[in-house]
CSV table of C-alpha atoms in Angstrom, one decimal:
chain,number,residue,atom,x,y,z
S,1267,UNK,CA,24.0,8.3,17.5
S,1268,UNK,CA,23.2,11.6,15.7
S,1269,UNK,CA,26.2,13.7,15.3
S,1270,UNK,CA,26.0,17.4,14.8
S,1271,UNK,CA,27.0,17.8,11.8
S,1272,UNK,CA,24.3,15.6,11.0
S,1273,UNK,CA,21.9,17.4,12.5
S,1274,UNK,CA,23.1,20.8,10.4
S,1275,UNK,CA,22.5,19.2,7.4
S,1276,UNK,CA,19.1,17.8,9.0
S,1277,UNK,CA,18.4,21.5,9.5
S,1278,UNK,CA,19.1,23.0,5.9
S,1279,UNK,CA,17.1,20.3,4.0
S,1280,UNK,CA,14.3,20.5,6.6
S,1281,UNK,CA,14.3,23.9,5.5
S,1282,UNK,CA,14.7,23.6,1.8
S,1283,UNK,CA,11.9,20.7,1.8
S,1284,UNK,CA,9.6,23.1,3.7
S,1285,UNK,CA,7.8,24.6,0.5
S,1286,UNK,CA,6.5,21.2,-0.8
S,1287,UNK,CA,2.9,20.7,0.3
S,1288,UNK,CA,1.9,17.5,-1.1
S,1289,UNK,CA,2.8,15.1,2.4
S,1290,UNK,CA,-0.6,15.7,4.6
S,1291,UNK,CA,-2.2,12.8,4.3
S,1292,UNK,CA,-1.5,8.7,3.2
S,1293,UNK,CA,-4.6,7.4,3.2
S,1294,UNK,CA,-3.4,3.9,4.5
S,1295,UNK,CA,-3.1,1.4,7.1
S,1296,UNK,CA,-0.4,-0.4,8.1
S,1297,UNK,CA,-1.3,-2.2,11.6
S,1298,UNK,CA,1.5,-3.4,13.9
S,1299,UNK,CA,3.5,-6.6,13.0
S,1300,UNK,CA,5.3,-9.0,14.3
S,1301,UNK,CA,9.0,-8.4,14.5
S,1302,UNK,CA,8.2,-4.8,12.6
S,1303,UNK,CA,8.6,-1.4,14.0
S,1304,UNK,CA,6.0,1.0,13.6
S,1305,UNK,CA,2.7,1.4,12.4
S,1306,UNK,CA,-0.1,3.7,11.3
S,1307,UNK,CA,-3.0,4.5,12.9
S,1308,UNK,CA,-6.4,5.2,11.6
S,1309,UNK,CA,-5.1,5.2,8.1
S,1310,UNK,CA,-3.8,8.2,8.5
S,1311,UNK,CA,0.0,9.4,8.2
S,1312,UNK,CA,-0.7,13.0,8.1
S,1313,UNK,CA,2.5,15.8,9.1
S,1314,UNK,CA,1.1,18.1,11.5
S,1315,UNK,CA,-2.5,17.1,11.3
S,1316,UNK,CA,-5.0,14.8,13.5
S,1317,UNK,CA,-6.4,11.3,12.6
S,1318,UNK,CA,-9.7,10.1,13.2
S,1319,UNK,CA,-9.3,10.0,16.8
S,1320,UNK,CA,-8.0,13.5,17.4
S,1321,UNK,CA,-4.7,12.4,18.1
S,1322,UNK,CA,-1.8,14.5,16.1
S,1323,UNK,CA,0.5,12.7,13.6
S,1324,UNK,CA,4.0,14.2,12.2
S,1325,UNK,CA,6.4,12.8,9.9
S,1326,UNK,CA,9.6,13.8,9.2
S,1327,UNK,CA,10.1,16.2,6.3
S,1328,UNK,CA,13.1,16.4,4.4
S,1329,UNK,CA,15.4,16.2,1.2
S,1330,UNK,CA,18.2,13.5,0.5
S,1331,UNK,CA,20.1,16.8,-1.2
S,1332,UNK,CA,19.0,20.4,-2.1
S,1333,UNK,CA,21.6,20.3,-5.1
S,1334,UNK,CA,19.9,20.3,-8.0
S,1335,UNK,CA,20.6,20.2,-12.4
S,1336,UNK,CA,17.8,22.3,-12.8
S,1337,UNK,CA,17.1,26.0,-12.8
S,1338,UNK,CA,13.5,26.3,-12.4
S,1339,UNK,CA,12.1,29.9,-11.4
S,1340,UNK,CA,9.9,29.4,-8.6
S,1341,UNK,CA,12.3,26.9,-7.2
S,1342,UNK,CA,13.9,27.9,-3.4
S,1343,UNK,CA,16.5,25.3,-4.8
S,1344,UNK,CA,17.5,26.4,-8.4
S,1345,UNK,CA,20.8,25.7,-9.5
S,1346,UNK,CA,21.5,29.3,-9.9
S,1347,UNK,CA,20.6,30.2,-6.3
S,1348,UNK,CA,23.5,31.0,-3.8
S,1349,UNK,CA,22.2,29.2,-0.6
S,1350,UNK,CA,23.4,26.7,1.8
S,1351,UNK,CA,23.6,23.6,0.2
S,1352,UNK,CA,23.7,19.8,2.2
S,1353,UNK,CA,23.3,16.2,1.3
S,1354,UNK,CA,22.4,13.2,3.2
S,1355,UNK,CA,23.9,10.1,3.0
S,1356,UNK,CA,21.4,6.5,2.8
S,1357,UNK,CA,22.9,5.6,5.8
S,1358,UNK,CA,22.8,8.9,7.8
S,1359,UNK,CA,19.0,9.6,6.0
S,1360,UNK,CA,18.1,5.9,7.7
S,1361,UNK,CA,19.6,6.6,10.8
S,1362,UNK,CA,17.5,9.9,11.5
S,1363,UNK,CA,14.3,8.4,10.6
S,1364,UNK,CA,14.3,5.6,12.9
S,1365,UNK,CA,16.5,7.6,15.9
S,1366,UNK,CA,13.7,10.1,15.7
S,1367,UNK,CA,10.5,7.2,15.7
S,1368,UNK,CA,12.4,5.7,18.5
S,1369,UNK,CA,12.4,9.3,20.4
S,1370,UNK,CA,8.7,9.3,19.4
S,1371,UNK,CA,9.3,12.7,17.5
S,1372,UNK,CA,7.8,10.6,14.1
S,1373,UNK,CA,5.5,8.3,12.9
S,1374,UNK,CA,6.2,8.5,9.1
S,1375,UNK,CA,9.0,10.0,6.7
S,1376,UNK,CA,8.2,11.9,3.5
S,1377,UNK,CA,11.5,12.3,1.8
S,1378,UNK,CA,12.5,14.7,-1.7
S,1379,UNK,CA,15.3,15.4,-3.8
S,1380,UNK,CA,16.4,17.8,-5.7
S,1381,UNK,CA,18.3,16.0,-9.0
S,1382,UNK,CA,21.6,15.4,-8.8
S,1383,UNK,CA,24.2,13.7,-11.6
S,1384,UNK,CA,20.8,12.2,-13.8
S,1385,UNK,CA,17.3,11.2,-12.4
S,1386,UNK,CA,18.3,7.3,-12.0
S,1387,UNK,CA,20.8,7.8,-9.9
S,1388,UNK,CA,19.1,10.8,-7.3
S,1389,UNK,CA,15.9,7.5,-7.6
S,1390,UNK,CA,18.3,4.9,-7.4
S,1391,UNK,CA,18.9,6.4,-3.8
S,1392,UNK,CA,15.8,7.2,-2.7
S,1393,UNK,CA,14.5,3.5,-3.4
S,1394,UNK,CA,17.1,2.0,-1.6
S,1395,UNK,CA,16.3,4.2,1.6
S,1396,UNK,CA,12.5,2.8,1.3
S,1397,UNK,CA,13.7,-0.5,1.0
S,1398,UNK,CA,16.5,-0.7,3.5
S,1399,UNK,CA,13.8,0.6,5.7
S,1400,UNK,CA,11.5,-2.2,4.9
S,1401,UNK,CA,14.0,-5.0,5.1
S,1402,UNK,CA,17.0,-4.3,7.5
S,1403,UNK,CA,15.5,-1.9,9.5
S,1404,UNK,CA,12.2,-3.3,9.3
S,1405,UNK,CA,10.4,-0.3,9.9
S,1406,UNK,CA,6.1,-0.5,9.1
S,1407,UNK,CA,5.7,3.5,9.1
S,1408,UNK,CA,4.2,5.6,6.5
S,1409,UNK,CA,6.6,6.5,3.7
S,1410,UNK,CA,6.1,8.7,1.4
S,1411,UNK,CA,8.3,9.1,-1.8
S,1412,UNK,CA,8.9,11.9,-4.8
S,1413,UNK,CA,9.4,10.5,-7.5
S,1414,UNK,CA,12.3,11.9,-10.1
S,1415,UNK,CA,10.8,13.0,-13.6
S,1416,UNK,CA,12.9,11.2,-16.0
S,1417,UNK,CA,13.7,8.2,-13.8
S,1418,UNK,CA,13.4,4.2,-15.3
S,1419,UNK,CA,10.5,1.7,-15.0
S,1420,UNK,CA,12.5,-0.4,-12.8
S,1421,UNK,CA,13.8,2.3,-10.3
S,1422,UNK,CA,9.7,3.2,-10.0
S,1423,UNK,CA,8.8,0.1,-9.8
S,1424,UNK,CA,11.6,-1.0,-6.9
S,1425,UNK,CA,9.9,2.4,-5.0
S,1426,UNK,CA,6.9,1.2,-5.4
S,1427,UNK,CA,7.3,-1.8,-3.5
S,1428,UNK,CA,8.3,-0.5,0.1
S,1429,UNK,CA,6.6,2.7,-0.3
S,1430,UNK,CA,3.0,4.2,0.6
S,1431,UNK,CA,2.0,7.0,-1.6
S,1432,UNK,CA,4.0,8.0,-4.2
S,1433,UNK,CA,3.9,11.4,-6.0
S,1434,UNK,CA,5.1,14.1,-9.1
S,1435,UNK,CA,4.8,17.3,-9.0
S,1436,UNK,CA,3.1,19.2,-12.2
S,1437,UNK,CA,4.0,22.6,-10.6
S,1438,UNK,CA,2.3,24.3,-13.5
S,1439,UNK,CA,-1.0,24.1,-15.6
S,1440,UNK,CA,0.1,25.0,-18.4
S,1441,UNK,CA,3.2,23.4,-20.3
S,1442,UNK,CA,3.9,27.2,-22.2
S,1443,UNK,CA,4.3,28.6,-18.8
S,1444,UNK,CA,6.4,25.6,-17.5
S,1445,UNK,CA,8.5,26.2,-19.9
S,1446,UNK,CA,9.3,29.5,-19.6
S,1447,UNK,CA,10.0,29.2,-15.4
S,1448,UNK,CA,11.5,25.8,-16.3
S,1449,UNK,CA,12.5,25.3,-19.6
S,1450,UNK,CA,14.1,22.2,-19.1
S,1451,UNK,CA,11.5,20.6,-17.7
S,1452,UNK,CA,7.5,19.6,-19.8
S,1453,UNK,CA,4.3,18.2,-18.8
S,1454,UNK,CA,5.6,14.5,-20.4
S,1455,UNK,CA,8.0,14.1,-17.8
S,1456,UNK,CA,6.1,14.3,-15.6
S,1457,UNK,CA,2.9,12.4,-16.7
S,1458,UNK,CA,4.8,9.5,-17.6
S,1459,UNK,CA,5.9,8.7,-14.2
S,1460,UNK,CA,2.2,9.3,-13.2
S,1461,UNK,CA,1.6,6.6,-15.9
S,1462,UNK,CA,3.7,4.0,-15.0
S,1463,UNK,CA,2.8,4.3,-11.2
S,1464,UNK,CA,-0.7,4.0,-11.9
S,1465,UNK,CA,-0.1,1.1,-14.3
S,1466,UNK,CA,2.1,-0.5,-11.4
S,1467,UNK,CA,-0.9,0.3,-8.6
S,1468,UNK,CA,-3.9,-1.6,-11.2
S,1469,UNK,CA,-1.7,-4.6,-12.2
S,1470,UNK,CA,-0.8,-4.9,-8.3
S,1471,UNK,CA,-4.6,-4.4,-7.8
S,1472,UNK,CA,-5.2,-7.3,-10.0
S,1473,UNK,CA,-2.7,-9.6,-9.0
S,1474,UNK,CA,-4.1,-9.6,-5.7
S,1475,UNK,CA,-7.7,-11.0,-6.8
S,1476,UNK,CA,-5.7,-14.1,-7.7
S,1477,UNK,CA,-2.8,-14.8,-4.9
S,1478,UNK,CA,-3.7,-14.2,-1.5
S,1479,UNK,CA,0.2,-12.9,-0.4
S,1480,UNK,CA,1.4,-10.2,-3.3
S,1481,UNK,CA,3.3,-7.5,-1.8
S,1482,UNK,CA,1.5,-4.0,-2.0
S,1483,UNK,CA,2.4,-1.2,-4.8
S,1484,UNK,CA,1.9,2.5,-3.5
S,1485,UNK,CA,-1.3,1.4,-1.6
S,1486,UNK,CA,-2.2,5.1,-1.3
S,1487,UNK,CA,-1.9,6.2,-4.2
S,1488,UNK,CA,-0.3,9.2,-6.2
S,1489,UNK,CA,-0.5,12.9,-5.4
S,1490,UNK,CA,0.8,16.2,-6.8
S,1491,UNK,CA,1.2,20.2,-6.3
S,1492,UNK,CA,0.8,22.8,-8.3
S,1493,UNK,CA,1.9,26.2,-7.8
S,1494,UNK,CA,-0.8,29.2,-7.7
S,1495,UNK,CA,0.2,32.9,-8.5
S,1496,UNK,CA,3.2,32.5,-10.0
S,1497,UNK,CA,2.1,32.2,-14.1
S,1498,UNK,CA,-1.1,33.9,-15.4
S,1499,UNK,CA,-3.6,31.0,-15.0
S,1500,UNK,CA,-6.7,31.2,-14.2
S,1501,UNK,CA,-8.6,28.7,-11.2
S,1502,UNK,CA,-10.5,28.2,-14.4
S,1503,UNK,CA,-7.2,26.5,-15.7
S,1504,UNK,CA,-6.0,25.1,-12.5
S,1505,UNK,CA,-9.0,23.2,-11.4
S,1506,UNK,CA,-9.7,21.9,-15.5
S,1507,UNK,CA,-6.0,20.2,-14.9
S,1508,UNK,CA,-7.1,19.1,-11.5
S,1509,UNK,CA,-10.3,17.1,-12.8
S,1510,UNK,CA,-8.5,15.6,-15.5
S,1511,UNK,CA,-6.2,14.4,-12.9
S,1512,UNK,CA,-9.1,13.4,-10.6
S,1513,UNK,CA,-10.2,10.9,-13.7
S,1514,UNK,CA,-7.3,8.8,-12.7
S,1515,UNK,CA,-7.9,5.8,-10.5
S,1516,UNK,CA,-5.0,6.1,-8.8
S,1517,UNK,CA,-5.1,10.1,-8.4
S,1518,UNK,CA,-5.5,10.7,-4.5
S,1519,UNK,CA,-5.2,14.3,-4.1
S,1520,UNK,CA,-3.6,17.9,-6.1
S,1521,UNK,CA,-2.6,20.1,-3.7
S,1522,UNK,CA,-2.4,24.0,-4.7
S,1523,UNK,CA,0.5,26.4,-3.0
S,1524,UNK,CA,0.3,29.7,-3.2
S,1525,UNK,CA,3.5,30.9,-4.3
S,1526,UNK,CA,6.0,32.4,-1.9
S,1527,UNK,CA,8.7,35.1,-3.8
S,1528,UNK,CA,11.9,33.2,-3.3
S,1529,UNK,CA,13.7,34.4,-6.3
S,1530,UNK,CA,12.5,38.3,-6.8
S,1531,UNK,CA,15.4,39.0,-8.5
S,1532,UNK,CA,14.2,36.8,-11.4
S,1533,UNK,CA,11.8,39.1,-14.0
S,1534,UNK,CA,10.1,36.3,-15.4
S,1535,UNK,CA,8.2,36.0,-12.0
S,1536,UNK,CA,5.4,38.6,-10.1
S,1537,UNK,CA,6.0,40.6,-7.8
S,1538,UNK,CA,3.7,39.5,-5.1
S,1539,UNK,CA,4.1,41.5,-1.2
S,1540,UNK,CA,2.5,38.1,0.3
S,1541,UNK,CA,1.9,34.7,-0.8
S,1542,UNK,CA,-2.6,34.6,-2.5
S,1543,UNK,CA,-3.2,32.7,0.5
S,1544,UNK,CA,-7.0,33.2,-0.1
S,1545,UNK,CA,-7.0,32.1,-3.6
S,1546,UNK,CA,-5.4,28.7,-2.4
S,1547,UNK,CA,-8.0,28.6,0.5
S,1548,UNK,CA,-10.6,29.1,-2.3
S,1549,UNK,CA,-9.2,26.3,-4.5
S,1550,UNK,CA,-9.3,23.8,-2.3
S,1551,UNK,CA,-13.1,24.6,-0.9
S,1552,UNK,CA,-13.7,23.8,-4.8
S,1553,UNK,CA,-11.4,21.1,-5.1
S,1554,UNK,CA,-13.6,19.8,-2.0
S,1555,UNK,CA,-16.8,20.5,-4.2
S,1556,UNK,CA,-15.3,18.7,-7.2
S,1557,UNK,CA,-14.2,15.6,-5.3
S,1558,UNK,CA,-17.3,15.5,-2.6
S,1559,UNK,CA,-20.3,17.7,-3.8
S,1560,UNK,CA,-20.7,16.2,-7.2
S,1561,UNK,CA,-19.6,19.7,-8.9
S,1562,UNK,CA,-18.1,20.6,-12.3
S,1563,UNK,CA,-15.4,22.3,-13.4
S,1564,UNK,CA,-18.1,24.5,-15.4
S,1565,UNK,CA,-20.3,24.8,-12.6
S,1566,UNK,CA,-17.5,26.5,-10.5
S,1567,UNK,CA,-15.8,28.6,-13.2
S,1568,UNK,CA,-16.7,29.5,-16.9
S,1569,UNK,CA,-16.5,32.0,-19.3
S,1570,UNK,CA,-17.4,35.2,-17.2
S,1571,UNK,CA,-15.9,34.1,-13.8
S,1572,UNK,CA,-13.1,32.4,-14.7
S,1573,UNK,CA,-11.1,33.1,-11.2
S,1574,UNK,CA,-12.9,31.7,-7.9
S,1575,UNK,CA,-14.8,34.8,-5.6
S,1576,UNK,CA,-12.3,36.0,-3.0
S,1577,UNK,CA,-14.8,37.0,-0.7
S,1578,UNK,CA,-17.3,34.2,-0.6
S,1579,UNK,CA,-16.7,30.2,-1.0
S,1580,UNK,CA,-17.1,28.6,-4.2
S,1581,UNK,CA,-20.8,26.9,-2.8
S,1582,UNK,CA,-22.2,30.3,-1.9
S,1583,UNK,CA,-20.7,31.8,-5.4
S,1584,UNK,CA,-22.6,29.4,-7.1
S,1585,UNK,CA,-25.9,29.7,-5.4
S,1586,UNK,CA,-25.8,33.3,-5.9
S,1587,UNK,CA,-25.9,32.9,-9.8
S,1588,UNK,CA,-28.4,30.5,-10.0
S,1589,UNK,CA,-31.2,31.6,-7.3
S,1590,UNK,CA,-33.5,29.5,-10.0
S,1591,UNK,CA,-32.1,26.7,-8.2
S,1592,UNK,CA,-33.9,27.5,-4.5
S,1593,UNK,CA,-35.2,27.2,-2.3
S,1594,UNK,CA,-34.8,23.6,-1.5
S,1595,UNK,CA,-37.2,22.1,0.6
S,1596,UNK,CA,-35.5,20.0,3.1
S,1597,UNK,CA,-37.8,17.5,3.3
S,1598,UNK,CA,-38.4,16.8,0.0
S,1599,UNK,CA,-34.7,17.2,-2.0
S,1600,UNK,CA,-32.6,14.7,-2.3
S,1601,UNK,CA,-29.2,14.2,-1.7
S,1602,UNK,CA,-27.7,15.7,-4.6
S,1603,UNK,CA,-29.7,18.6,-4.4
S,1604,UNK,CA,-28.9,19.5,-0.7
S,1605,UNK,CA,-25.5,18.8,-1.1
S,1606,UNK,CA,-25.8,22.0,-3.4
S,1607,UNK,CA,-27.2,24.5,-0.7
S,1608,UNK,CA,-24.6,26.8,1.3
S,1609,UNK,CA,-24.1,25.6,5.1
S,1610,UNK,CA,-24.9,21.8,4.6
S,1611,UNK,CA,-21.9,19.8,4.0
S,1612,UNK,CA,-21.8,15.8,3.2
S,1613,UNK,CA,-22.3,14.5,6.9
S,1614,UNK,CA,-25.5,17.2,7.3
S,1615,UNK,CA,-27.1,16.2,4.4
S,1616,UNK,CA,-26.8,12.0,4.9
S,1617,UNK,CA,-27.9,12.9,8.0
S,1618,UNK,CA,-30.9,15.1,6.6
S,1619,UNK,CA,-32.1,12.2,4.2
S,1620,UNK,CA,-32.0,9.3,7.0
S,1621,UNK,CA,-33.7,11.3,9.7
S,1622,UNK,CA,-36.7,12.9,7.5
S,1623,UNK,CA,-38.1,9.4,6.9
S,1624,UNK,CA,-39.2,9.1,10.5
S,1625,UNK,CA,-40.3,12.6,11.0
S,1626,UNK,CA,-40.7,16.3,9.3
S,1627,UNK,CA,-37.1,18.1,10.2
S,1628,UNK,CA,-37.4,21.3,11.8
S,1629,UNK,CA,-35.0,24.7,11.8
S,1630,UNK,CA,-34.3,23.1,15.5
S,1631,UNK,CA,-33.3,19.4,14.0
S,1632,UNK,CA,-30.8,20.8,11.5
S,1633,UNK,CA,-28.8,23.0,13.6
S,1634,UNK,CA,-28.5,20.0,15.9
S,1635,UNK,CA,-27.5,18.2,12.9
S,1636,UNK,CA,-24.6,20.7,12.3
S,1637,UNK,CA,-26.2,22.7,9.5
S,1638,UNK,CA,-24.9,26.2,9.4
S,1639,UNK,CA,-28.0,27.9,9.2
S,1640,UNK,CA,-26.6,31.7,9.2
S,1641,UNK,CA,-26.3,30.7,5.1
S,1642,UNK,CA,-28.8,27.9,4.8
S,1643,UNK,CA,-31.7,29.7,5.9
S,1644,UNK,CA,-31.9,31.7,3.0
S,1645,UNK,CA,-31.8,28.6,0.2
S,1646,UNK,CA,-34.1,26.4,2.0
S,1647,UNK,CA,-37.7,25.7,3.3
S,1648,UNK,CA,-38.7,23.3,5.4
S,1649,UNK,CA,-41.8,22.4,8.0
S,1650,UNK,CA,-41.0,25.6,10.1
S,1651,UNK,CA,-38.7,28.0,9.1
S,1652,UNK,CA,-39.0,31.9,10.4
S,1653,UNK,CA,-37.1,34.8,11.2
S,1654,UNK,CA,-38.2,35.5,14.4
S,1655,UNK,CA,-38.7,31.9,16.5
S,1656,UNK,CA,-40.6,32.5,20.0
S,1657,UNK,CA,-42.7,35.4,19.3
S,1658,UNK,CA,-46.2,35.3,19.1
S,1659,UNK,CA,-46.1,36.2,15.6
S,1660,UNK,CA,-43.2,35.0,13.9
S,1661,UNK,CA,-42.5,36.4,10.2
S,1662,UNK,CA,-41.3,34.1,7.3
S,1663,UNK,CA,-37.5,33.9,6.5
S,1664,UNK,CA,-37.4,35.9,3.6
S,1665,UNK,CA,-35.3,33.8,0.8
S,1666,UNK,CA,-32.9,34.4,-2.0
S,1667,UNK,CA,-35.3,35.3,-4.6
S,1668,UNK,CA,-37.2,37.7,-2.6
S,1669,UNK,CA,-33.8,39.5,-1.3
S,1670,UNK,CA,-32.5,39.0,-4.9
S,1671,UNK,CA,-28.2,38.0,-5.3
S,1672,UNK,CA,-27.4,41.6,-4.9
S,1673,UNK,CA,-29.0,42.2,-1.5
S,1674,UNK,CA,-28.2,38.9,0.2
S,1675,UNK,CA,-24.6,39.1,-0.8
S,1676,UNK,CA,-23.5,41.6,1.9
S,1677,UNK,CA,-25.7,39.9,4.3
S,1678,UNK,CA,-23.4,36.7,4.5
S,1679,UNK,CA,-20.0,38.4,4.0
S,1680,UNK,CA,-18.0,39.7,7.4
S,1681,UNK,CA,-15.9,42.8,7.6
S,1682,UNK,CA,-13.5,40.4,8.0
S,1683,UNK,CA,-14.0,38.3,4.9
S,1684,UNK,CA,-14.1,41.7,3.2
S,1685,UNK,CA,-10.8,42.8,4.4
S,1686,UNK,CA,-8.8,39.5,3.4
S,1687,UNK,CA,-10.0,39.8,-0.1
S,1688,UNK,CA,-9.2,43.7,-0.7
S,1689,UNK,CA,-5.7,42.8,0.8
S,1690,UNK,CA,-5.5,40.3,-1.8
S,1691,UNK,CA,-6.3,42.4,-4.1
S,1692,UNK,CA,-4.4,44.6,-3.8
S,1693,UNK,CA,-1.4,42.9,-4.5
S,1694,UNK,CA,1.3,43.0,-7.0
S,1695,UNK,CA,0.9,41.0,-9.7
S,1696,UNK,CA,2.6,42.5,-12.3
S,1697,UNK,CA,4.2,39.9,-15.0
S,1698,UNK,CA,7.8,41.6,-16.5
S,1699,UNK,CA,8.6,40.6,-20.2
């Protein structure tokens, strides 16, 4: 029975664990078993999301502690910081997690730490809440661990076992501007972890070729967050570390918050009236073209535009510098080049190459296909394309290199688009010395 004093401390680590995005998804299936409780369904153990199915999926959020040795910056939980401080005990941590699957509030836990005494012993506790989950309580959920930078093989290797994804957060790009917010943390602390789970995930992979019953290691893999707006990076340098991240097998997803003043007393960070909520947006529509569109890093950003267009998607950014590259004739491109026009996504343009080899697609056929033709239009041709459909004299669409970059622009931006970018903007982001 959950006391209320345990649910105050529930309350205050709820809160502090709140500015950690990295939980959405698992990417794993766990189906019901005999004698277990729990499950996930769809391969999905997302908090506040939907699977598959449509159905809505939550797990429970939260920190073992909100003490922590370190003072870092950006950090709602510095050491320095004068807030309300709790800690969880194993037991109590265990108890909430399965009173609230029994009530049906949960379907997974994603649990955090700040670091408490030394790194072994805040992972030392955290492993044994995964495992006592797995073995007394024998609960088949989605779990999903942090792991402590700093902490031994064997303590990451013990989480490994009984949890589902396991991740580290690189916070920062660049290690020069780490250290200065955090200067007792660097980049090696926190790849090595990466290292050794990834090493744990291939030799699990490969012991399972050969013996039929080997328990599973982090079966969905790793993730990580890093902060945007608080240093002077550049996209340019945020989405470099993200692809060299990407190039690990065992690398899942890199999540990118924008970065909420919590400390404004602090000089060493900016002052900023709102968290760059569009510049996150923007980072993950070209993390979505790095993972899924068969983008690079150089494609998206170089030299000249080395910060991502706050008023038009990465896709559209990119078709606007190279008009060379259009107009695509639908019927004709393949997939690699129709993944590269604005308003056809992945599903649009399988779709596009499986349905042209019975017959010549039409303006009609893609919108049915789910092809956003308010942008499309203007990069593509295909076996009827005009502006004004079901007049007796219909006039050609008139494409990007007629309109020329400059011209078309405005045409695809709203007043609202528009607005959220100069509000952006406008914002303070003045770095103090």
């Amino acid at each position: 029975m959950l006391t209320e004093k345990t649910m105050e401390k529930l309350r205050v680590l709820a809160e502090s664990a709140k500015y950690d995005v990295s939980c959405s998804s698992s990417g794993t299936v766990r189906s019901g078993k005999k004698g277990m409780v729990g499950s996930t369904v769809g391969g999905v153990g997302i908090c506040h999301s939907f699977a598959d199915d449509g159905r809505c999926i939550s797990l429970l959020k939260v920190m073992l502690t909100n003490y922590c040795m370190y003072d870092c910056a950006y950090c709602i939980n510095r050491r320095s910081n004068d807030i309300k401080r709790a800690t969880l005990s194993v037991s109590e941590l265990e108890e909430i997690t399965m009173e609230f699957y029994r009530r049906n509030y949960i379907e997974g836990l994603f649990l955090s730490s700040g670091v408490v005494r030394n790194p072994d012993y805040t992972m030392e506790r955290l492993a044994a809440i995964a495992r006592d989950l797995r073995l007394v309580h024998r609960f088949n959920g989605y779990i999903h661990l942090k792991s402590i930078p700093g902490c031994s093989q064997e303590l990451l290797n013990e989480a490994g076992r009984y949890a589902d994804r396991m991740s580290v957060n690189i916070e920062i790009p660049k290690e020069e501007s780490l250290k200065l917010l955090a200067p007792e943390k660097d980049h090696q602390s926190v790849f090595q972890p990466m290292r050794l789970i990834q090493q744990g995930v291939l030799e699990n992979k490969e012991d399972r070729r050969h013996m039929r019953n080997v328990p599973r290691f982090v079966p969905a893999g790793q993730s990580t967050q890093m902060i945007v707006g608080a240093t002077k990076e550049t996209d340019r340098d945020i989405l470099n570390m993200s692809s060299m991240l990407y190039g690990q097998p065992t690398m899942r997803r890199v999540y990118y918050s924008g970065y909420v003043s919590v400390n404004t007393y602090d000089p060493r960070l900016p002052v900023l009236k709102q968290p760059p909520l569009v510049r996150e947006n923007r980072l993950y529509q070209a993390d979505w073209l790095l993972r899924f569109y068969h983008f690079k890093v150089e494609e998206i950003v170089d030299d000249q535009h080395t910060n991502l267009d706050l008023e038009v998607d990465p896709k559209l950014a990119w078709a606007l510098r190279h008009p060379e590259a259009f107009p695509v004739d639908i019927n004709t491109a393949d997939y690699e080049q129709l993944l590269r026009v604005p308003g056809l996504g992945t599903k649009s343009a399988w779709l596009i190459v499986n349905s042209r080899r019975f017959n010549r697609l039409t303006s009609y056929d893609l919108k049915k296909m789910g092809v956003v033709m308010k942008k499309a239009k203007y990069f593509i041709t295909c076996n009827e394309l005009t502006r004004s459909q079901g007049f007796a004299i219909p006039d050609p669409i008139v494409g990007i290199n007629e309109l020329r970059p400059e011209r078309l622009r405005p045409l695809l931006i709203s007043k609202a688009q528009q607005k959220r970018a100069a509000a952006e903007q406008q914002l303070s982001l003045d770095f103090k010395d």
